[in-house]
XYZ file of C-alpha atoms in Angstrom:
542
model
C 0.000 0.000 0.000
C 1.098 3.335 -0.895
C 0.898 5.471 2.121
C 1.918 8.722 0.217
C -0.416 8.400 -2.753
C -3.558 7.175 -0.071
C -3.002 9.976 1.954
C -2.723 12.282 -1.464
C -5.939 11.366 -2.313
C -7.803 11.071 0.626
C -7.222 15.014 1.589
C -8.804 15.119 -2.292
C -12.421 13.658 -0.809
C -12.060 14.897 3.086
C -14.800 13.294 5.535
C -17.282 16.033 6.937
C -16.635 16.573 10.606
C -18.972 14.515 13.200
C -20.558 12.477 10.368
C -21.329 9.173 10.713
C -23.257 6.961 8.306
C -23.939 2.698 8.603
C -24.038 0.488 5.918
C -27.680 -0.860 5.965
C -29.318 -3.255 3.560
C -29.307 -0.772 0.732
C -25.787 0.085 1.512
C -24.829 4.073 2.248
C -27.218 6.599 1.501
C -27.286 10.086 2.238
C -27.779 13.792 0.325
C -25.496 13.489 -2.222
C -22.915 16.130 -0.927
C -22.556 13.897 1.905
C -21.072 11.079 -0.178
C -17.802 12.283 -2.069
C -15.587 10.335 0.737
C -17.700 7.695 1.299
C -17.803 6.990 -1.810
C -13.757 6.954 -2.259
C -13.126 5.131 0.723
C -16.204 2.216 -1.242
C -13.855 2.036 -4.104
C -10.768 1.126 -1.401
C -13.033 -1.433 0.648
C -14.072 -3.041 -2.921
C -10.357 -3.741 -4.258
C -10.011 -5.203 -0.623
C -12.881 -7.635 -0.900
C -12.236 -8.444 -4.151
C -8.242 -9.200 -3.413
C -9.994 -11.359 -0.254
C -12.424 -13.370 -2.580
C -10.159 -13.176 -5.981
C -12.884 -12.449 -7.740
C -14.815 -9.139 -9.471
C -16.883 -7.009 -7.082
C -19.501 -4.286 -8.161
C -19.991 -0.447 -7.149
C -23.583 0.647 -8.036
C -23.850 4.498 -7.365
C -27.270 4.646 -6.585
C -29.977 6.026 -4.019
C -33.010 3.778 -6.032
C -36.325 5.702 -5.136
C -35.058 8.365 -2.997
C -34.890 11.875 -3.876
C -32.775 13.140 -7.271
C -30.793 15.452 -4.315
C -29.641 12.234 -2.473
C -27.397 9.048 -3.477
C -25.838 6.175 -2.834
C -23.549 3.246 -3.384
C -23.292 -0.609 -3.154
C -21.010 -3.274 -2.758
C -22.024 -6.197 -5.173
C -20.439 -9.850 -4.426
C -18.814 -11.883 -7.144
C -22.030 -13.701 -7.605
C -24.084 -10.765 -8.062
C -24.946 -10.925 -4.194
C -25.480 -8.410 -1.947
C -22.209 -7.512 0.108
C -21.310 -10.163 2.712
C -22.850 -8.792 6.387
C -19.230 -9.439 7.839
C -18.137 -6.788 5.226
C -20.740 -4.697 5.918
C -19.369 -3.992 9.243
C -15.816 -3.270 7.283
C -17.844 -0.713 5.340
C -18.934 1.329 8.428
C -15.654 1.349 9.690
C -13.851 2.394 6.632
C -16.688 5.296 6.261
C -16.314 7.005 9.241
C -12.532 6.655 10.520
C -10.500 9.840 10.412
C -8.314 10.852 8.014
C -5.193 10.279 9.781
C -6.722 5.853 10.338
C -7.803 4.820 7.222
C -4.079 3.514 7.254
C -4.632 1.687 9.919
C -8.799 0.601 9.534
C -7.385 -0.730 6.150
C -4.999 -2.627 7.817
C -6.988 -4.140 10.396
C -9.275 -4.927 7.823
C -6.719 -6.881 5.750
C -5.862 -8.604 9.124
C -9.242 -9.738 10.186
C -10.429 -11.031 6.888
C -6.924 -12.400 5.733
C -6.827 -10.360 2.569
C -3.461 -11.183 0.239
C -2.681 -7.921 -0.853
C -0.045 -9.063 -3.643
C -3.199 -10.846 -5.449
C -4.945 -9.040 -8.176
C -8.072 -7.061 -7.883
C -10.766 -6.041 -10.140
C -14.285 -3.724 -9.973
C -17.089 -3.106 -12.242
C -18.415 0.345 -11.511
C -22.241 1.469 -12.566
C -24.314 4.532 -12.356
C -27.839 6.038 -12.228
C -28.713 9.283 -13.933
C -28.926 11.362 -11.048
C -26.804 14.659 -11.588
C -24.456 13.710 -8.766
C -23.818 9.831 -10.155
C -20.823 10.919 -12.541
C -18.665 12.787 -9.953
C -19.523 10.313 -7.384
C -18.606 7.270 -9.507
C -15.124 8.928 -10.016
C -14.769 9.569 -6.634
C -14.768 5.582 -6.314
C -12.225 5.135 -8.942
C -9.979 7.192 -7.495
C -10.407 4.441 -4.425
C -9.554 1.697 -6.526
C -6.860 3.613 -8.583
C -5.280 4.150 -5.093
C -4.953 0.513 -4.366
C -3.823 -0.328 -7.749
C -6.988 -1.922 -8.416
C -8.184 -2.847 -12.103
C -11.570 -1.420 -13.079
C -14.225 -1.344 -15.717
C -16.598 1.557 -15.128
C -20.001 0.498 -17.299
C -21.693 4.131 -16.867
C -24.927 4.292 -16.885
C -26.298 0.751 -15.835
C -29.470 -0.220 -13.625
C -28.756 -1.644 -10.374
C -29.717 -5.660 -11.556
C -27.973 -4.997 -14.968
C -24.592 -4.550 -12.328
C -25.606 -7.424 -10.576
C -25.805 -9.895 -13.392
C -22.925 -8.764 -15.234
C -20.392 -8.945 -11.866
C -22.170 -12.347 -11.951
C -21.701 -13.144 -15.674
C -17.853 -12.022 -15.091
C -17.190 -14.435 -11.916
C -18.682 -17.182 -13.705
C -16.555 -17.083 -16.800
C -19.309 -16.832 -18.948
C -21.727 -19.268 -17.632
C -24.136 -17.100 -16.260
C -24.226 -15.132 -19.469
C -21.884 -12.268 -21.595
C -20.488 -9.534 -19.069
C -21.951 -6.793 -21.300
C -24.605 -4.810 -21.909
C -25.344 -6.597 -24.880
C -25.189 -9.807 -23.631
C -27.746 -8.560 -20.782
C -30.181 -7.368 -23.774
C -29.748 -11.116 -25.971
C -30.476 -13.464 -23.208
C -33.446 -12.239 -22.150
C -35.271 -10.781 -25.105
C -34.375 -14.456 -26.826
C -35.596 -16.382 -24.031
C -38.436 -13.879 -24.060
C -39.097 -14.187 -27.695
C -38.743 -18.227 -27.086
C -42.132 -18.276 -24.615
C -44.215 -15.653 -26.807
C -43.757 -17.889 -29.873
C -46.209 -19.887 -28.789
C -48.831 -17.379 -28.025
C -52.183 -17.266 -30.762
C -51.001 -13.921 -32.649
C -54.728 -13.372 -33.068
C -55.385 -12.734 -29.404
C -55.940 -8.640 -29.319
C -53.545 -6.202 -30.346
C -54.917 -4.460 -26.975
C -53.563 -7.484 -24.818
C -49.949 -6.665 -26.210
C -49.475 -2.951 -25.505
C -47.969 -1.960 -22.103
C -47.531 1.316 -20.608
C -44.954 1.805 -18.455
C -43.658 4.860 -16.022
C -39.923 4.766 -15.718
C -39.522 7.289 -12.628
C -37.581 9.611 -14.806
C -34.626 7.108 -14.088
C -32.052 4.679 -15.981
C -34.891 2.390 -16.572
C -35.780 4.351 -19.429
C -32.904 4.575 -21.174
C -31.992 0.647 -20.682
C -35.469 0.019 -22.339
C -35.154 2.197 -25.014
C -31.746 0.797 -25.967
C -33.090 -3.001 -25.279
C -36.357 -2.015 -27.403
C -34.823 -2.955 -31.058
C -34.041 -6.553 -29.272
C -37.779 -7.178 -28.647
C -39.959 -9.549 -31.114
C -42.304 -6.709 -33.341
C -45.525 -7.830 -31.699
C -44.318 -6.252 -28.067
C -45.514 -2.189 -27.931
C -44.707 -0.941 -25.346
C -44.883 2.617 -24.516
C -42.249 4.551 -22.176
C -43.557 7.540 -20.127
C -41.306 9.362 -17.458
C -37.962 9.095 -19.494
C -36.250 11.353 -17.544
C -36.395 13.988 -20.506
C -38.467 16.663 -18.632
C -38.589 15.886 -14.866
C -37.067 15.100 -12.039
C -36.410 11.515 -11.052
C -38.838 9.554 -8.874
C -40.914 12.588 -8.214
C -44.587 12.215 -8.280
C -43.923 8.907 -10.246
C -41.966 5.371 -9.700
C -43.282 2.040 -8.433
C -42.600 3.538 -4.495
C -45.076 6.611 -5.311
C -47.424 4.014 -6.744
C -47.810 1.757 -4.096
C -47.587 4.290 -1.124
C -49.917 6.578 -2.804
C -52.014 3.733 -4.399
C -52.585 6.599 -7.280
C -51.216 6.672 -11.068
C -47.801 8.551 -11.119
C -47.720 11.832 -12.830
C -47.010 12.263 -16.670
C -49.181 8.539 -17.713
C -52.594 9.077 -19.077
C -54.446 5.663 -17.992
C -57.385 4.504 -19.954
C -59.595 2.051 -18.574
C -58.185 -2.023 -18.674
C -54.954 -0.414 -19.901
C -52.387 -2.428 -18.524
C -49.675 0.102 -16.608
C -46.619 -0.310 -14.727
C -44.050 1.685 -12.755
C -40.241 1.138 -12.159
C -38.194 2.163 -9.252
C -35.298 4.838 -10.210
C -32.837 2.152 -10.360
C -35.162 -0.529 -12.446
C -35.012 -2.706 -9.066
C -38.687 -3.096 -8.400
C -41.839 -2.929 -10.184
C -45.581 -2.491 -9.542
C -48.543 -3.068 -12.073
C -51.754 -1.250 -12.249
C -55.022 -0.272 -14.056
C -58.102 1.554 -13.516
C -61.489 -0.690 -13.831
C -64.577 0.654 -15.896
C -65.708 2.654 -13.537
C -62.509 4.770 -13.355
C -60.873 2.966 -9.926
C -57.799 2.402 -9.313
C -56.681 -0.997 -8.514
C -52.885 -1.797 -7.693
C -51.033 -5.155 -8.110
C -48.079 -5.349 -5.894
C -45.279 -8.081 -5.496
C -47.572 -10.411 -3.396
C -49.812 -10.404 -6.480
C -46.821 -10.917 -8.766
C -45.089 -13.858 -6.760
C -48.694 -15.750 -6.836
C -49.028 -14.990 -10.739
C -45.220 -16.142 -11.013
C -46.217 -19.235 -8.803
C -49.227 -20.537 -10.106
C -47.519 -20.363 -13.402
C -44.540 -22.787 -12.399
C -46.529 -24.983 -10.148
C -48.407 -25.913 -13.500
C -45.302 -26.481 -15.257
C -43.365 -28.001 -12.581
C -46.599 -30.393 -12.492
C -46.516 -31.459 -16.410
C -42.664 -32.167 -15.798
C -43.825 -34.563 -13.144
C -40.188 -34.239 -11.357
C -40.489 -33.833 -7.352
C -38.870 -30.363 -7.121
C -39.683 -28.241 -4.170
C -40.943 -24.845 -4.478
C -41.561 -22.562 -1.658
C -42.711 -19.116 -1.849
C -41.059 -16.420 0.687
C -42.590 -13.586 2.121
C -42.292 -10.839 4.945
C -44.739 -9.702 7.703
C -45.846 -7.382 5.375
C -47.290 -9.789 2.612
C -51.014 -8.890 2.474
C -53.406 -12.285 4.557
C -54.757 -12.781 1.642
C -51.638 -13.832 -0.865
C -50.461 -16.283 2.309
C -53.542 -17.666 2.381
C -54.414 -18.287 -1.580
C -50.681 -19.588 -1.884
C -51.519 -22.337 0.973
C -54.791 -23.089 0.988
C -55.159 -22.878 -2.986
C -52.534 -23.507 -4.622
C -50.894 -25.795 -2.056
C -47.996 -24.189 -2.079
C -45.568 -24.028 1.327
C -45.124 -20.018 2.095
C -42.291 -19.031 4.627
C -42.101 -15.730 6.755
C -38.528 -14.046 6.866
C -37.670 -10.728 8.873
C -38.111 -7.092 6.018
C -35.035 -6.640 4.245
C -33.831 -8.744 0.570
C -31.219 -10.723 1.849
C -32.861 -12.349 4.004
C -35.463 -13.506 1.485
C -32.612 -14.215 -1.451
C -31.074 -16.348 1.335
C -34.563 -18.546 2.486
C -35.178 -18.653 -1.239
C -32.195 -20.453 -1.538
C -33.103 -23.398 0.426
C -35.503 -24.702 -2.268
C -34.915 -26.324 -5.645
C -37.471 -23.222 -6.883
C -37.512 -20.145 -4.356
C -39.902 -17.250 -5.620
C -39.555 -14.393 -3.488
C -41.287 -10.884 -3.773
C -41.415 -8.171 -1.150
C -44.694 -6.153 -1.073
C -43.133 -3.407 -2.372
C -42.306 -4.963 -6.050
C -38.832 -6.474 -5.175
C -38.177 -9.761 -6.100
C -37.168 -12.537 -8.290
C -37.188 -16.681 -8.236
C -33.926 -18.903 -7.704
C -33.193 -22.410 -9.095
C -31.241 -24.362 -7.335
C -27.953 -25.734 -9.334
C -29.553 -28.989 -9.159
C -33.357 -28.505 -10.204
C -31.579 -26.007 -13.432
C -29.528 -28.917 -14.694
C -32.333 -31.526 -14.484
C -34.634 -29.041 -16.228
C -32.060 -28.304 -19.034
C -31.435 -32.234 -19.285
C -34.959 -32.743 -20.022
C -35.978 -30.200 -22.376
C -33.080 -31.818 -24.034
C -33.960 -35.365 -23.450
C -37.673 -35.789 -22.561
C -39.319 -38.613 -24.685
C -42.640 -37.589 -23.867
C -43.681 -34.519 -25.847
C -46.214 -32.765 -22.935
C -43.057 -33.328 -20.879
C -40.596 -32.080 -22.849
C -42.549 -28.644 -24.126
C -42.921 -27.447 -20.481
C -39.242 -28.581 -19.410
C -38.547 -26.322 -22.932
C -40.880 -23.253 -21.077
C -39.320 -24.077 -17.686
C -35.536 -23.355 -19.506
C -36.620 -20.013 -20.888
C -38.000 -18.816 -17.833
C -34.459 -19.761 -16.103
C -33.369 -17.370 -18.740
C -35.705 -14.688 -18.453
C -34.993 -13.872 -14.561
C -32.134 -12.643 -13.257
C -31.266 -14.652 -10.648
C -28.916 -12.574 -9.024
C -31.196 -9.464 -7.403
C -34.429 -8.201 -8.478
C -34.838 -6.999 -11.507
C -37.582 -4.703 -13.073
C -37.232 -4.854 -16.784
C -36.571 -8.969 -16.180
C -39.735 -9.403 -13.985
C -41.856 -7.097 -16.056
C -40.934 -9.748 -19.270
C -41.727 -12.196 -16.921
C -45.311 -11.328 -16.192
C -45.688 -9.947 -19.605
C -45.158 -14.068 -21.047
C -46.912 -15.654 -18.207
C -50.246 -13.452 -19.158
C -50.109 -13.705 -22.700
C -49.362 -17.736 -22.721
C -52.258 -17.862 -20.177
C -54.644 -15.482 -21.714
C -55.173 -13.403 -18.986
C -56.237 -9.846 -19.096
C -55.203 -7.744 -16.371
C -58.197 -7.718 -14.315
C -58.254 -11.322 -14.370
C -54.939 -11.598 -12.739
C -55.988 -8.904 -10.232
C -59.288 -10.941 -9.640
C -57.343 -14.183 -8.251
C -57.767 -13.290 -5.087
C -59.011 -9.615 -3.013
C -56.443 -7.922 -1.177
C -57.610 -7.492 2.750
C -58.163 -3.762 3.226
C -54.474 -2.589 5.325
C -52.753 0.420 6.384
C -49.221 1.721 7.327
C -48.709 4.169 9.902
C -44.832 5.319 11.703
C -44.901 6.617 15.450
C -41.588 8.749 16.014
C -40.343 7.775 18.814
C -37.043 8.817 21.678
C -34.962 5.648 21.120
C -36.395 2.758 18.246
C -34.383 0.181 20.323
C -36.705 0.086 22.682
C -38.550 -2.219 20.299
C -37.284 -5.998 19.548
C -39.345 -8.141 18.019
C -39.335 -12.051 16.998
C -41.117 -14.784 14.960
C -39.697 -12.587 11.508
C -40.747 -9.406 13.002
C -44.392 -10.719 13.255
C -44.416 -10.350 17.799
C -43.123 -8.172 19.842
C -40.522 -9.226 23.078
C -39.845 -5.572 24.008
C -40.985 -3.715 25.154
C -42.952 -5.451 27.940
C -46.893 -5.427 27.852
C -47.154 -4.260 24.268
C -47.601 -7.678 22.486
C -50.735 -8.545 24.474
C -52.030 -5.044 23.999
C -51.728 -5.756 20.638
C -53.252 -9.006 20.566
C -56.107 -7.948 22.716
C -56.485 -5.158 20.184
C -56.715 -7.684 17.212
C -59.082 -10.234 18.774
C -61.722 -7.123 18.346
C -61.630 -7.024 14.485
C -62.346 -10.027 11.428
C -59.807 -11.150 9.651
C -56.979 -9.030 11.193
C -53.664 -8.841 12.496
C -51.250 -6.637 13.318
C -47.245 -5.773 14.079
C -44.886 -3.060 14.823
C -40.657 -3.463 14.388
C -38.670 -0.654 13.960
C -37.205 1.103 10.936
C -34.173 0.524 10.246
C -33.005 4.026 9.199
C -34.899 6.550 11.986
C -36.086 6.877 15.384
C -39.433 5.908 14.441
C -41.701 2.703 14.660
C -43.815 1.140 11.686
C -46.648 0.052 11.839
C -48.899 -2.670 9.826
C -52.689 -3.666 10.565
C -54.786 -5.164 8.216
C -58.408 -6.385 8.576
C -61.855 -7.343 6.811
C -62.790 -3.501 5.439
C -60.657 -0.264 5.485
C -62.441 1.010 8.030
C -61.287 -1.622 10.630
C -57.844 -1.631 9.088
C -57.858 2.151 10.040
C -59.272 1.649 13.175
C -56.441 -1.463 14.379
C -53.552 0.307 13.183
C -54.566 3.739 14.999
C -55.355 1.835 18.420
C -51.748 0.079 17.914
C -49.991 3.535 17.303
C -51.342 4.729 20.810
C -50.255 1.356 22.465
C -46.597 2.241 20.721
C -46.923 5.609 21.698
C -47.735 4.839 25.295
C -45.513 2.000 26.001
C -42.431 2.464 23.829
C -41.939 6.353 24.392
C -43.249 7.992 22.126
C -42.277 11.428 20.677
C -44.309 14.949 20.293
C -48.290 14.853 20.305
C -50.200 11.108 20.441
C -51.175 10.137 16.851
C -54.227 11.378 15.697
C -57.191 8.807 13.620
C-alpha cells in the first residue's frame, strides 16, 4: 500500500466533521454532498474484498427511489450478491474513521479477513442518472486507482444490470456475456422463445404496455433493449427522464404508497400500466377498472401470478422439485392464504429486508420471493436447473418435454442474481399472454384485505425488539398482548410493529376485513406504541 499516494488522495475527498453513516441493507445513503468520501473510501473497501475473494466485485452508485438530491452506493459480491454482512461492518468502519486511520482501519481490515494484498483485484463500476452519479462514480475510482486496483466503469447501468454482469464475469461466462449486450440477448431471446407460442390473433390491446420509468435509468436501458424485442411487443415509455425530475410524483414507491397513477401517464380504462423504481429494481402493475378505480397489483400479487404459473409447469414435468414461496410480515393475509390453501404451495415468513429472502429462497430447488413493495425474483437451485435443461433436451414424452422447454426459458428470463424490473416485467408480460389473462383477471385471483401503514416517532427505536420474523413483539414489555387484545376485536386481522431501520421511528402494519377496521387497528396500535415504547411529540391522531 502506498501510504503517500492514499493519503494524497484522501485530503482530495475529506470526511465532513462529526458524520457518521452505517451500511444498511441498501448500503450508504445520504444527500449526495454527503457522499464524495464515502464513496472513495467504497472504491478502497471493494479492491479489498475483491483481493480477499479473488474475484470481481460491483460499485452501483445509486440512491433507487429516494430523492434526485440524495445518493448512494453498493457493494455487489462476485455472484451478483449483496455484500457479505461481515463486510458490511468493514464498510462502516472504513466510512467514518478519520483521516489520519484509514491507514490503519485498512490494515486491520486486511488482518481480520486475511486479505493477500499481492493478489490481483478487479471492480465493475455502474451509475444512475442522477446529476451527482458521474462525480460520485469517479470519486470511487480514485479508491480503486489508489490501491492499484483494475476497473471497468459500465456508466450508466441499472442496479440488476450490475448485478448480473459482476455475476456473468465471476462465472466465466456461464451465467451469461459480461456486457450490456449480452444482458439485452439473453433475455429478449428467451423472451421471444415463450411468446412464440402465443395465438397472434389474441388482441392487439392485450400486447401494448404502458410503463412509467420514474424519470430514471430504466428508461434509457429500455429504449436501448427495445430494437431486441420480437415486433408484436408495444410498449410505450412515459417518465424518461427527458423533462422531470427523477422519482418525483412517479416510480413504483409513489405508486404503491400513494395507491394513485404517477404523474405524466394518461391511464385509460383495462390499460395495462406499470411503474419502475429509479434504479429498475422493483416494479408495480396497475389499471383503472370501468368505472374509473384504481386498482394496484403489488409483489404479493406478482409472486402468486409467477407461482401458479410454475406450479403448473413443474406439475406437467412430473419431477419432485420443491418450491416454496417467501414472504415478509408485510405480505397482504390474503396472498399467504391463496398460496396455501389454494394452490398448495408451502409459504415461509422471513424478517423485512432482501437478503434475508434471497437467502430462504435459496433453500428450495425453486424459491420465488417478492417483497410487497415490487422487489423480487425466483432462484433455481444448481440442481433442479440442470435436471430441467437435461430434459428439455432429453424428454421422450412430448407434454413433458414442451414445459421442461418453457421451464428453460424462464431460467433465462430472470435474473437470478437481485431483483430486476425490466426482467420481472418480461416475466409477467409471457406468463399473461401464454395464459390469456387480461389484467383484471390476474388482479381478480384473489381480493387484497383492506391494510394500512402508519410510523410513530419515537425517543430511542431500540426500545422495540421483536421475533417470529418481526411478526411479535418481546420488548418492550406489555405491548404484544395489547396488541393481541387489540386484534381479537376485528375479522380477519392482524397486526405488528418493528422498527425502521433508518430513523427513530416505529412502523406500523394492521390489516383487517374492510378499510375502516384496518384504520381503526392500526390507529389503536400507534397509541399502544406511543404509550408503552416512548413515544415522541403529540399522540397520533385517527
Amino acid at each position: 500500500m502506498d501510504s503517500e499516494a492514499l493519503k494524497k488522495y484522501s485530503a482530495l475527498h475529506p470526511k465532513p466533521a462529526g458524520l457518521t453513516l452505517q451500511y444498511g441493507t441498501a448500503g450508504f445513503r445520504a444527500e449526495a454532498q454527503q457522499l464524495d468520501h464515502i464513496m472513495f473510501r467504497m472504491g478502497l473497501l471493494a479492491v479489498l474484498r475483491s483481493k480477499a475473494v479473488v474475484s470481481t466485485i460491483g460499485i452501483m452508485v445509486t440512491a433507487s427511489h429516494n430523492p434526485e438530491e440524495d445518493n448512494g452506493v453498493k457493494l455487489v459480491d462476485p455472484l451478483g450478491e449483496m455484500l457479505n454482512p461481515s463486510w458490511e461492518e468493514y464498510a462502516t468502519q472504513l466510512a467514518n474513521a478519520e483521516e489520519q486511520d484509514l491507514e490503519k482501519i485498512i490494515s486491520e481490515i486486511c488482518q481480520k479477513a486475511a486479505v493477500n494484498q499481492h493478489k490481483d483485484s478487479s471492480v465493475f463500476i455502474g451509475r444512475d442518472t442522477r446529476p451527482s452519479s458521474e462525480k460520485l462514480s469517479q470519486s470511487a475510482i480514485d479508491g480503486i486507482s489508489v490501491l492499484g486496483g483494475q476497473y471497468h466503469d459500465y456508466g450508466l447501468v441499472t442496479t440488476p444490470q450490475l448485478h448480473y454482469l459482476v455475476c456473468c464475469q465471476n462465472t466465466q461466462g456461464q451465467y451469461g456475456k459480461a456486457t450490456l449486450e449480452g444482458y439485452y440477448e439473453k433475455l429478449s431471446k428467451a423472451f421471444a422463445e415463450l411468446i412464440k407460442q402465443v395465438n397472434s390473433g389474441s388482441g392487439e390491446r392485450q400486447k401494448q404496455l404502458k410503463i412509467d420509468c420514474a424519470n430514471g435509468i430504466g428508461a434509457l436501458k429500455l429504449a436501448e433493449m427495445k430494437p431486441y424485442f420480437p415486433k408484436e411487443v408495444l410498449i410505450h415509455i412515459y417518465n424518461d427522464g427527458s423533462k422531470e425530475k427523477l422519482n418525483h410524483l412517479c416510480g413504483a414507491d409513489f405508486v404503491k404508497v400513494h395507491q394513485k397513477p404517477p404523474r405524466g401517464l394518461d391511464m385509460e380504462p383495462k390499460e395495462r400500466c406499470c411503474s419502475l423504481d429509479g434504479d429498475a429494481d422493483r416494479i408495480v402493475y396497475y389499471y383503472k377498472d370501468g368505472d374509473g378505480l384504481f386498482h394496484l397489483i403489488d409483489g404479493d400479487k406478482i409472486a402468486t401470478l409467477i407461482s401458479i404459473f410454475l406450479k403448473e409447469l413443474l406439475a406437467k414435468v412430473g419431477q419432485t422439485l420443491k418450491m416454496a414461496v417467501v414472504q415478509t410480515a408485510y405480505a397482504n393475509g390474503s396472498s399467504t392464504r391463496y398460496l396455501e390453501e389454494t394452490l398448495k404451495v408451502p409459504v415461509h415468513c422471513v424478517k423485512t429486508g432482501v437478503k434475508h429472502l434471497h437467502h430462504k429462497a435459496q433453500e428450495f430447488d425453486v424459491g420465488v420471493y417478492f417483497e410487497a413493495n415490487g422487489h423480487g425474483t425466483v432462484l433455481f437451485s444448481k440442481a433442479a436447473e440442470s435436471k430441467i435443461r437435461q430434459l428439455a433436451k432429453e424428454e421422450k414424452d412430448d407434454e413433458k418435454r414442451e414445459a421442461a422447454k418453457v421451464l428453460e426459458h424462464m431460467i433465462d428470463l430472470i435474473n437470478q442474481t437481485v431483483g430486476d424490473a425490466i426482467s420481472d416485467m418480461l416475466v409477467i408480460e409471457a406468463i399473461l399472454a401464454l395464459k390469456g389473462l387480461t389484467v383484471q383477471q390476474w388482479d381478480a385471483v384473489y381480493a387484497d384485505l383492506p391494510n394500512r401503514l402508519l410510523k410513530v416517532q419515537v425517543a430511542d427505536r431500540r426500545v422495540i425488539d421483536t421475533t417470529d420474523a418481526e411478526r411479535r413483539a418481546v420488548a418492550p414489555l406489555g405491548l404484544q398482548e395489547k396488541i393481541d387484545g387489540l386484534v381479537k376485536r376485528y375479522r380477519l386481522s392482524r397486526a405488528f410493529v418493528r422498527p425502521s431501520g433508518t430513523e427513530d421511528v416505529v412502523r406500523i402494519y394492521a390489516e383487517a376485513d374492510t378499510q375502516e377496521n384496518a384504520d381503526a387497528l392500526a390507529h389503536e396500535v400507534s397509541l399502544a406504541v406511543y404509550h408503552l415504547a416512548g413515544g415522541r411529540g403529540a399522540p397520533p391522531q385517527p
